Amino acid sequence: MPKMKTNRGAAKRFKMTGSGKVVRRKAYTSHILTKKSTKRKRNLRQSDIVDPSNVKGIKRILPYM
């Protein structure tokens, strides 16, 4: 059987933690930052855990993660 292809866009966006959870970056950080509060922008810098309902689909497009 041939090797499975990894979705390269997803590979750059998601990482696996040591405990097996999938980590992502938060959205809404690229532009129109003036109206967002400092607290909100600071919280957007933190990474976040992917919701369990989406993990199955991410693992499908990242077979070697």
mmCIF file as gemmi writes it, N, C-alpha and C atoms, coordinates in Angstrom:
data_model
loop_
_atom_site.group_PDB
_atom_site.id
_atom_site.type_symbol
_atom_site.label_atom_id
_atom_site.label_alt_id
_atom_site.label_comp_id
_atom_site.label_asym_id
_atom_site.label_entity_id
_atom_site.label_seq_id
_atom_site.pdbx_PDB_ins_code
_atom_site.Cartn_x
_atom_site.Cartn_y
_atom_site.Cartn_z
_atom_site.occupancy
_atom_site.B_iso_or_equiv
_atom_site.pdbx_formal_charge
_atom_site.auth_seq_id
_atom_site.auth_asym_id
_atom_site.pdbx_PDB_model_num
ATOM 1 N N . MET Axp A 1 ? 0.842 -1.189 0 1 0 ? 1 A 1
ATOM 2 C CA . MET Axp A 1 ? 0 0 0 1 0 ? 1 A 1
ATOM 3 C C . MET Axp A 1 ? 0.884 1.248 0 1 0 ? 1 A 1
ATOM 4 N N . PRO Axp A 2 ? 0.532 2.274 -0.8 1 0 ? 2 A 1
ATOM 5 C CA . PRO Axp A 2 ? 1.36 3.478 -0.845 1 0 ? 2 A 1
ATOM 6 C C . PRO Axp A 2 ? 1.27 4.283 0.447 1 0 ? 2 A 1
ATOM 7 N N . LYS Axp A 3 ? 2.26 5.126 0.612 1 0 ? 3 A 1
ATOM 8 C CA . LYS Axp A 3 ? 2.25 6.004 1.781 1 0 ? 3 A 1
ATOM 9 C C . LYS Axp A 3 ? 1.093 6.991 1.683 1 0 ? 3 A 1
ATOM 10 N N . MET Axp A 4 ? 0.533 7.361 2.841 1 0 ? 4 A 1
ATOM 11 C CA . MET Axp A 4 ? -0.55 8.348 2.862 1 0 ? 4 A 1
ATOM 12 C C . MET Axp A 4 ? 0.044 9.75 2.814 1 0 ? 4 A 1
ATOM 13 N N . LYS Axp A 5 ? -0.648 10.656 2.172 1 0 ? 5 A 1
ATOM 14 C CA . LYS Axp A 5 ? -0.174 12.039 2.079 1 0 ? 5 A 1
ATOM 15 C C . LYS Axp A 5 ? -0.708 12.862 3.242 1 0 ? 5 A 1
ATOM 16 N N . THR Axp A 6 ? 0.174 13.684 3.799 1 0 ? 6 A 1
ATOM 17 C CA . THR Axp A 6 ? -0.184 14.618 4.859 1 0 ? 6 A 1
ATOM 18 C C . THR Axp A 6 ? -0.674 15.915 4.235 1 0 ? 6 A 1
ATOM 19 N N . ASN Axp A 7 ? -1.738 16.481 4.775 1 0 ? 7 A 1
ATOM 20 C CA . ASN Axp A 7 ? -2.201 17.798 4.358 1 0 ? 7 A 1
ATOM 21 C C . ASN Axp A 7 ? -1.22 18.816 4.92 1 0 ? 7 A 1
ATOM 22 N N . ARG Axp A 8 ? -0.437 19.444 4.049 1 0 ? 8 A 1
ATOM 23 C CA . ARG Axp A 8 ? 0.659 20.303 4.501 1 0 ? 8 A 1
ATOM 24 C C . ARG Axp A 8 ? 0.161 21.56 5.203 1 0 ? 8 A 1
ATOM 25 N N . GLY Axp A 9 ? -0.979 22.087 4.776 1 0 ? 9 A 1
ATOM 26 C CA . GLY Axp A 9 ? -1.537 23.257 5.447 1 0 ? 9 A 1
ATOM 27 C C . GLY Axp A 9 ? -1.902 22.943 6.882 1 0 ? 9 A 1
ATOM 28 N N . ALA Axp A 10 ? -2.498 21.767 7.095 1 0 ? 10 A 1
ATOM 29 C CA . ALA Axp A 10 ? -2.873 21.354 8.442 1 0 ? 10 A 1
ATOM 30 C C . ALA Axp A 10 ? -1.636 21.042 9.279 1 0 ? 10 A 1
ATOM 31 N N . ALA Axp A 11 ? -0.599 20.494 8.652 1 0 ? 11 A 1
ATOM 32 C CA . ALA Axp A 11 ? 0.617 20.14 9.381 1 0 ? 11 A 1
ATOM 33 C C . ALA Axp A 11 ? 1.278 21.382 9.981 1 0 ? 11 A 1
ATOM 34 N N . LYS Axp A 12 ? 1.131 22.533 9.309 1 0 ? 12 A 1
ATOM 35 C CA . LYS Axp A 12 ? 1.71 23.775 9.814 1 0 ? 12 A 1
ATOM 36 C C . LYS Axp A 12 ? 0.858 24.403 10.914 1 0 ? 12 A 1
ATOM 37 N N . ARG Axp A 13 ? -0.406 24.006 11.005 1 0 ? 13 A 1
ATOM 38 C CA . ARG Axp A 13 ? -1.327 24.642 11.941 1 0 ? 13 A 1
ATOM 39 C C . ARG Axp A 13 ? -1.54 23.866 13.234 1 0 ? 13 A 1
ATOM 40 N N . PHE Axp A 14 ? -1.33 22.565 13.211 1 0 ? 14 A 1
ATOM 41 C CA . PHE Axp A 14 ? -1.629 21.736 14.381 1 0 ? 14 A 1
ATOM 42 C C . PHE Axp A 14 ? -0.398 20.99 14.861 1 0 ? 14 A 1
ATOM 43 N N . LYS Axp A 15 ? -0.287 20.844 16.192 1 0 ? 15 A 1
ATOM 44 C CA . LYS Axp A 15 ? 0.784 20.068 16.803 1 0 ? 15 A 1
ATOM 45 C C . LYS Axp A 15 ? 0.155 19.145 17.836 1 0 ? 15 A 1
ATOM 46 N N . MET Axp A 16 ? 0.872 18.096 18.178 1 0 ? 16 A 1
ATOM 47 C CA . MET Axp A 16 ? 0.393 17.149 19.177 1 0 ? 16 A 1
ATOM 48 C C . MET Axp A 16 ? 1.152 17.39 20.48 1 0 ? 16 A 1
ATOM 49 N N . THR Axp A 17 ? 0.425 17.383 21.595 1 0 ? 17 A 1
ATOM 50 C CA . THR Axp A 17 ? 1.07 17.528 22.895 1 0 ? 17 A 1
ATOM 51 C C . THR Axp A 17 ? 1.609 16.168 23.339 1 0 ? 17 A 1
ATOM 52 N N . GLY Axp A 18 ? 2.363 16.164 24.411 1 0 ? 18 A 1
ATOM 53 C CA . GLY Axp A 18 ? 2.902 14.924 24.938 1 0 ? 18 A 1
ATOM 54 C C . GLY Axp A 18 ? 1.829 13.966 25.399 1 0 ? 18 A 1
ATOM 55 N N . SER Axp A 19 ? 0.699 14.507 25.857 1 0 ? 19 A 1
ATOM 56 C CA . SER Axp A 19 ? -0.396 13.663 26.343 1 0 ? 19 A 1
ATOM 57 C C . SER Axp A 19 ? -1.346 13.236 25.227 1 0 ? 19 A 1
ATOM 58 N N . GLY Axp A 20 ? -1.069 13.653 23.97 1 0 ? 20 A 1
ATOM 59 C CA . GLY Axp A 20 ? -1.867 13.207 22.842 1 0 ? 20 A 1
ATOM 60 C C . GLY Axp A 20 ? -2.977 14.143 22.416 1 0 ? 20 A 1
ATOM 61 N N . LYS Axp A 21 ? -3.039 15.336 22.999 1 0 ? 21 A 1
ATOM 62 C CA . LYS Axp A 21 ? -4.055 16.308 22.594 1 0 ? 21 A 1
ATOM 63 C C . LYS Axp A 21 ? -3.54 17.102 21.399 1 0 ? 21 A 1
ATOM 64 N N . VAL Axp A 22 ? -4.473 17.649 20.61 1 0 ? 22 A 1
ATOM 65 C CA . VAL Axp A 22 ? -4.101 18.439 19.439 1 0 ? 22 A 1
ATOM 66 C C . VAL Axp A 22 ? -4.185 19.917 19.807 1 0 ? 22 A 1
ATOM 67 N N . VAL Axp A 23 ? -3.125 20.66 19.498 1 0 ? 23 A 1
ATOM 68 C CA . VAL Axp A 23 ? -3.024 22.074 19.855 1 0 ? 23 A 1
ATOM 69 C C . VAL Axp A 23 ? -3.156 22.917 18.598 1 0 ? 23 A 1
ATOM 70 N N . ARG Axp A 24 ? -3.834 24.064 18.728 1 0 ? 24 A 1
ATOM 71 C CA . ARG Axp A 24 ? -4.014 24.995 17.617 1 0 ? 24 A 1
ATOM 72 C C . ARG Axp A 24 ? -3.747 26.411 18.096 1 0 ? 24 A 1
ATOM 73 N N . ARG Axp A 25 ? -3.605 27.323 17.131 1 0 ? 25 A 1
ATOM 74 C CA . ARG Axp A 25 ? -3.511 28.748 17.455 1 0 ? 25 A 1
ATOM 75 C C . ARG Axp A 25 ? -4.897 29.354 17.391 1 0 ? 25 A 1
ATOM 76 N N . LYS Axp A 26 ? -5.083 30.456 18.069 1 0 ? 26 A 1
ATOM 77 C CA . LYS Axp A 26 ? -6.389 31.112 18.073 1 0 ? 26 A 1
ATOM 78 C C . LYS Axp A 26 ? -6.547 32.026 16.868 1 0 ? 26 A 1
ATOM 79 N N . ALA Axp A 27 ? -7.782 32.216 16.457 1 0 ? 27 A 1
ATOM 80 C CA . ALA Axp A 27 ? -8.106 33.074 15.308 1 0 ? 27 A 1
ATOM 81 C C . ALA Axp A 27 ? -8.256 34.528 15.763 1 0 ? 27 A 1
ATOM 82 N N . TYR Axp A 28 ? -8.531 35.408 14.81 1 0 ? 28 A 1
ATOM 83 C CA . TYR Axp A 28 ? -8.795 36.849 15.053 1 0 ? 28 A 1
ATOM 84 C C . TYR Axp A 28 ? -7.562 37.617 15.541 1 0 ? 28 A 1
ATOM 85 N N . THR Axp A 29 ? -6.373 37.265 15.037 1 0 ? 29 A 1
ATOM 86 C CA . THR Axp A 29 ? -5.167 37.974 15.469 1 0 ? 29 A 1
ATOM 87 C C . THR Axp A 29 ? -4.457 38.701 14.329 1 0 ? 29 A 1
ATOM 88 N N . SER Axp A 30 ? -4.997 38.622 13.109 1 0 ? 30 A 1
ATOM 89 C CA . SER Axp A 30 ? -4.207 39.099 11.975 1 0 ? 30 A 1
ATOM 90 C C . SER Axp A 30 ? -4.395 40.582 11.65 1 0 ? 30 A 1
ATOM 91 N N . HIS Axp A 31 ? -5.596 41.114 11.803 1 0 ? 31 A 1
ATOM 92 C CA . HIS Axp A 31 ? -5.809 42.529 11.461 1 0 ? 31 A 1
ATOM 93 C C . HIS Axp A 31 ? -6.985 43.083 12.25 1 0 ? 31 A 1
ATOM 94 N N . ILE Axp A 32 ? -7.219 44.395 12.087 1 0 ? 32 A 1
ATOM 95 C CA . ILE Axp A 32 ? -8.243 45.141 12.849 1 0 ? 32 A 1
ATOM 96 C C . ILE Axp A 32 ? -8.02 44.938 14.348 1 0 ? 32 A 1
ATOM 97 N N . LEU Axp A 33 ? -6.8 45.223 14.791 1 0 ? 33 A 1
ATOM 98 C CA . LEU Axp A 33 ? -6.447 45 16.194 1 0 ? 33 A 1
ATOM 99 C C . LEU Axp A 33 ? -6.721 46.217 17.069 1 0 ? 33 A 1
ATOM 100 N N . THR Axp A 34 ? -6.99 47.373 16.466 1 0 ? 34 A 1
ATOM 101 C CA . THR Axp A 34 ? -7.148 48.593 17.256 1 0 ? 34 A 1
ATOM 102 C C . THR Axp A 34 ? -8.4 48.56 18.119 1 0 ? 34 A 1
ATOM 103 N N . LYS Axp A 35 ? -9.467 47.941 17.634 1 0 ? 35 A 1
ATOM 104 C CA . LYS Axp A 35 ? -10.703 47.915 18.413 1 0 ? 35 A 1
ATOM 105 C C . LYS Axp A 35 ? -10.741 46.799 19.449 1 0 ? 35 A 1
ATOM 106 N N . LYS Axp A 36 ? -9.761 45.9 19.398 1 0 ? 36 A 1
ATOM 107 C CA . LYS Axp A 36 ? -9.717 44.805 20.366 1 0 ? 36 A 1
ATOM 108 C C . LYS Axp A 36 ? -8.937 45.258 21.598 1 0 ? 36 A 1
ATOM 109 N N . SER Axp A 37 ? -9.412 44.86 22.751 1 0 ? 37 A 1
ATOM 110 C CA . SER Axp A 37 ? -8.765 45.291 23.987 1 0 ? 37 A 1
ATOM 111 C C . SER Axp A 37 ? -7.416 44.584 24.156 1 0 ? 37 A 1
ATOM 112 N N . THR Axp A 38 ? -6.557 45.179 24.971 1 0 ? 38 A 1
ATOM 113 C CA . THR Axp A 38 ? -5.241 44.6 25.238 1 0 ? 38 A 1
ATOM 114 C C . THR Axp A 38 ? -5.388 43.224 25.866 1 0 ? 38 A 1
ATOM 115 N N . LYS Axp A 39 ? -6.335 43.09 26.766 1 0 ? 39 A 1
ATOM 116 C CA . LYS Axp A 39 ? -6.572 41.797 27.431 1 0 ? 39 A 1
ATOM 117 C C . LYS Axp A 39 ? -6.98 40.731 26.413 1 0 ? 39 A 1
ATOM 118 N N . ARG Axp A 40 ? -7.859 41.115 25.488 1 0 ? 40 A 1
ATOM 119 C CA . ARG Axp A 40 ? -8.326 40.165 24.475 1 0 ? 40 A 1
ATOM 120 C C . ARG Axp A 40 ? -7.182 39.733 23.562 1 0 ? 40 A 1
ATOM 121 N N . LYS Axp A 41 ? -6.345 40.701 23.142 1 0 ? 41 A 1
ATOM 122 C CA . LYS Axp A 41 ? -5.22 40.382 22.263 1 0 ? 41 A 1
ATOM 123 C C . LYS Axp A 41 ? -4.198 39.507 22.985 1 0 ? 41 A 1
ATOM 124 N N . ARG Axp A 42 ? -3.994 39.768 24.251 1 0 ? 42 A 1
ATOM 125 C CA . ARG Axp A 42 ? -3.06 38.964 25.048 1 0 ? 42 A 1
ATOM 126 C C . ARG Axp A 42 ? -3.54 37.527 25.158 1 0 ? 42 A 1
ATOM 127 N N . ASN Axp A 43 ? -4.858 37.341 25.384 1 0 ? 43 A 1
ATOM 128 C CA . ASN Axp A 43 ? -5.414 35.991 25.482 1 0 ? 43 A 1
ATOM 129 C C . ASN Axp A 43 ? -5.391 35.255 24.147 1 0 ? 43 A 1
ATOM 130 N N . LEU Axp A 44 ? -5.449 35.987 23.039 1 0 ? 44 A 1
ATOM 131 C CA . LEU Axp A 44 ? -5.399 35.357 21.723 1 0 ? 44 A 1
ATOM 132 C C . LEU Axp A 44 ? -4.009 34.817 21.391 1 0 ? 44 A 1
ATOM 133 N N . ARG Axp A 45 ? -2.981 35.301 22.107 1 0 ? 45 A 1
ATOM 134 C CA . ARG Axp A 45 ? -1.625 34.808 21.87 1 0 ? 45 A 1
ATOM 135 C C . ARG Axp A 45 ? -1.432 33.372 22.345 1 0 ? 45 A 1
ATOM 136 N N . GLN Axp A 46 ? -2.217 32.961 23.331 1 0 ? 46 A 1
ATOM 137 C CA . GLN Axp A 46 ? -2.063 31.616 23.9 1 0 ? 46 A 1
ATOM 138 C C . GLN Axp A 46 ? -2.561 30.576 22.906 1 0 ? 46 A 1
ATOM 139 N N . SER Axp A 47 ? -1.926 29.4 22.937 1 0 ? 47 A 1
ATOM 140 C CA . SER Axp A 47 ? -2.435 28.304 22.116 1 0 ? 47 A 1
ATOM 141 C C . SER Axp A 47 ? -3.649 27.703 22.803 1 0 ? 47 A 1
ATOM 142 N N . ASP Axp A 48 ? -4.383 26.88 22.069 1 0 ? 48 A 1
ATOM 143 C CA . ASP Axp A 48 ? -5.615 26.317 22.585 1 0 ? 48 A 1
ATOM 144 C C . ASP Axp A 48 ? -5.699 24.855 22.18 1 0 ? 48 A 1
ATOM 145 N N . ILE Axp A 49 ? -6.45 24.062 22.925 1 0 ? 49 A 1
ATOM 146 C CA . ILE Axp A 49 ? -6.671 22.655 22.613 1 0 ? 49 A 1
ATOM 147 C C . ILE Axp A 49 ? -7.83 22.561 21.613 1 0 ? 49 A 1
ATOM 148 N N . VAL Axp A 50 ? -7.682 21.698 20.614 1 0 ? 50 A 1
ATOM 149 C CA . VAL Axp A 50 ? -8.745 21.492 19.63 1 0 ? 50 A 1
ATOM 150 C C . VAL Axp A 50 ? -9.907 20.772 20.305 1 0 ? 50 A 1
ATOM 151 N N . ASP Axp A 51 ? -11.126 21.183 19.963 1 0 ? 51 A 1
ATOM 152 C CA . ASP Axp A 51 ? -12.321 20.57 20.526 1 0 ? 51 A 1
ATOM 153 C C . ASP Axp A 51 ? -12.389 19.086 20.14 1 0 ? 51 A 1
ATOM 154 N N . PRO Axp A 52 ? -12.802 18.221 21.069 1 0 ? 52 A 1
ATOM 155 C CA . PRO Axp A 52 ? -12.838 16.776 20.778 1 0 ? 52 A 1
ATOM 156 C C . PRO Axp A 52 ? -13.671 16.399 19.554 1 0 ? 52 A 1
ATOM 157 N N . SER Axp A 53 ? -14.686 17.198 19.224 1 0 ? 53 A 1
ATOM 158 C CA . SER Axp A 53 ? -15.513 16.884 18.064 1 0 ? 53 A 1
ATOM 159 C C . SER Axp A 53 ? -14.769 17.081 16.746 1 0 ? 53 A 1
ATOM 160 N N . ASN Axp A 54 ? -13.67 17.843 16.75 1 0 ? 54 A 1
ATOM 161 C CA . ASN Axp A 54 ? -12.904 18.102 15.525 1 0 ? 54 A 1
ATOM 162 C C . ASN Axp A 54 ? -11.634 17.272 15.41 1 0 ? 54 A 1
ATOM 163 N N . VAL Axp A 55 ? -11.256 16.586 16.483 1 0 ? 55 A 1
ATOM 164 C CA . VAL Axp A 55 ? -9.979 15.863 16.503 1 0 ? 55 A 1
ATOM 165 C C . VAL Axp A 55 ? -9.951 14.741 15.464 1 0 ? 55 A 1
ATOM 166 N N . LYS Axp A 56 ? -11.054 14.036 15.295 1 0 ? 56 A 1
ATOM 167 C CA . LYS Axp A 56 ? -11.095 12.906 14.359 1 0 ? 56 A 1
ATOM 168 C C . LYS Axp A 56 ? -10.761 13.359 12.937 1 0 ? 56 A 1
ATOM 169 N N . GLY Axp A 57 ? -11.347 14.471 12.505 1 0 ? 57 A 1
ATOM 170 C CA . GLY Axp A 57 ? -11.083 14.979 11.16 1 0 ? 57 A 1
ATOM 171 C C . GLY Axp A 57 ? -9.657 15.446 10.978 1 0 ? 57 A 1
ATOM 172 N N . ILE Axp A 58 ? -9.074 16.046 12.01 1 0 ? 58 A 1
ATOM 173 C CA . ILE Axp A 58 ? -7.688 16.514 11.937 1 0 ? 58 A 1
ATOM 174 C C . ILE Axp A 58 ? -6.74 15.323 11.861 1 0 ? 58 A 1
ATOM 175 N N . LYS Axp A 59 ? -7.019 14.286 12.638 1 0 ? 59 A 1
ATOM 176 C CA . LYS Axp A 59 ? -6.16 13.099 12.6 1 0 ? 59 A 1
ATOM 177 C C . LYS Axp A 59 ? -6.259 12.378 11.249 1 0 ? 59 A 1
ATOM 178 N N . ARG Axp A 60 ? -7.388 12.538 10.563 1 0 ? 60 A 1
ATOM 179 C CA . ARG Axp A 60 ? -7.553 11.913 9.242 1 0 ? 60 A 1
ATOM 180 C C . ARG Axp A 60 ? -6.65 12.585 8.207 1 0 ? 60 A 1
ATOM 181 N N . ILE Axp A 61 ? -6.529 13.915 8.258 1 0 ? 61 A 1
ATOM 182 C CA . ILE Axp A 61 ? -5.695 14.608 7.275 1 0 ? 61 A 1
ATOM 183 C C . ILE Axp A 61 ? -4.235 14.696 7.711 1 0 ? 61 A 1
ATOM 184 N N . LEU Axp A 62 ? -3.94 14.291 8.943 1 0 ? 62 A 1
ATOM 185 C CA . LEU Axp A 62 ? -2.561 14.225 9.436 1 0 ? 62 A 1
ATOM 186 C C . LEU Axp A 62 ? -2.279 12.808 9.922 1 0 ? 62 A 1
ATOM 187 N N . PRO Axp A 63 ? -2.119 11.85 9.004 1 0 ? 63 A 1
ATOM 188 C CA . PRO Axp A 63 ? -2.011 10.452 9.41 1 0 ? 63 A 1
ATOM 189 C C . PRO Axp A 63 ? -0.772 10.116 10.23 1 0 ? 63 A 1
ATOM 190 N N . TYR Axp A 64 ? 0.284 10.909 10.138 1 0 ? 64 A 1
ATOM 191 C CA . TYR Axp A 64 ? 1.523 10.583 10.854 1 0 ? 64 A 1
ATOM 192 C C . TYR Axp A 64 ? 1.744 11.463 12.066 1 0 ? 64 A 1
ATOM 193 N N . MET Axp A 65 ? 0.728 12.195 12.502 1 0 ? 65 A 1
ATOM 194 C CA . MET Axp A 65 ? 0.859 13.069 13.658 1 0 ? 65 A 1
ATOM 195 C C . MET Axp A 65 ? 0.823 12.264 14.939 1 0 ? 65 A 1
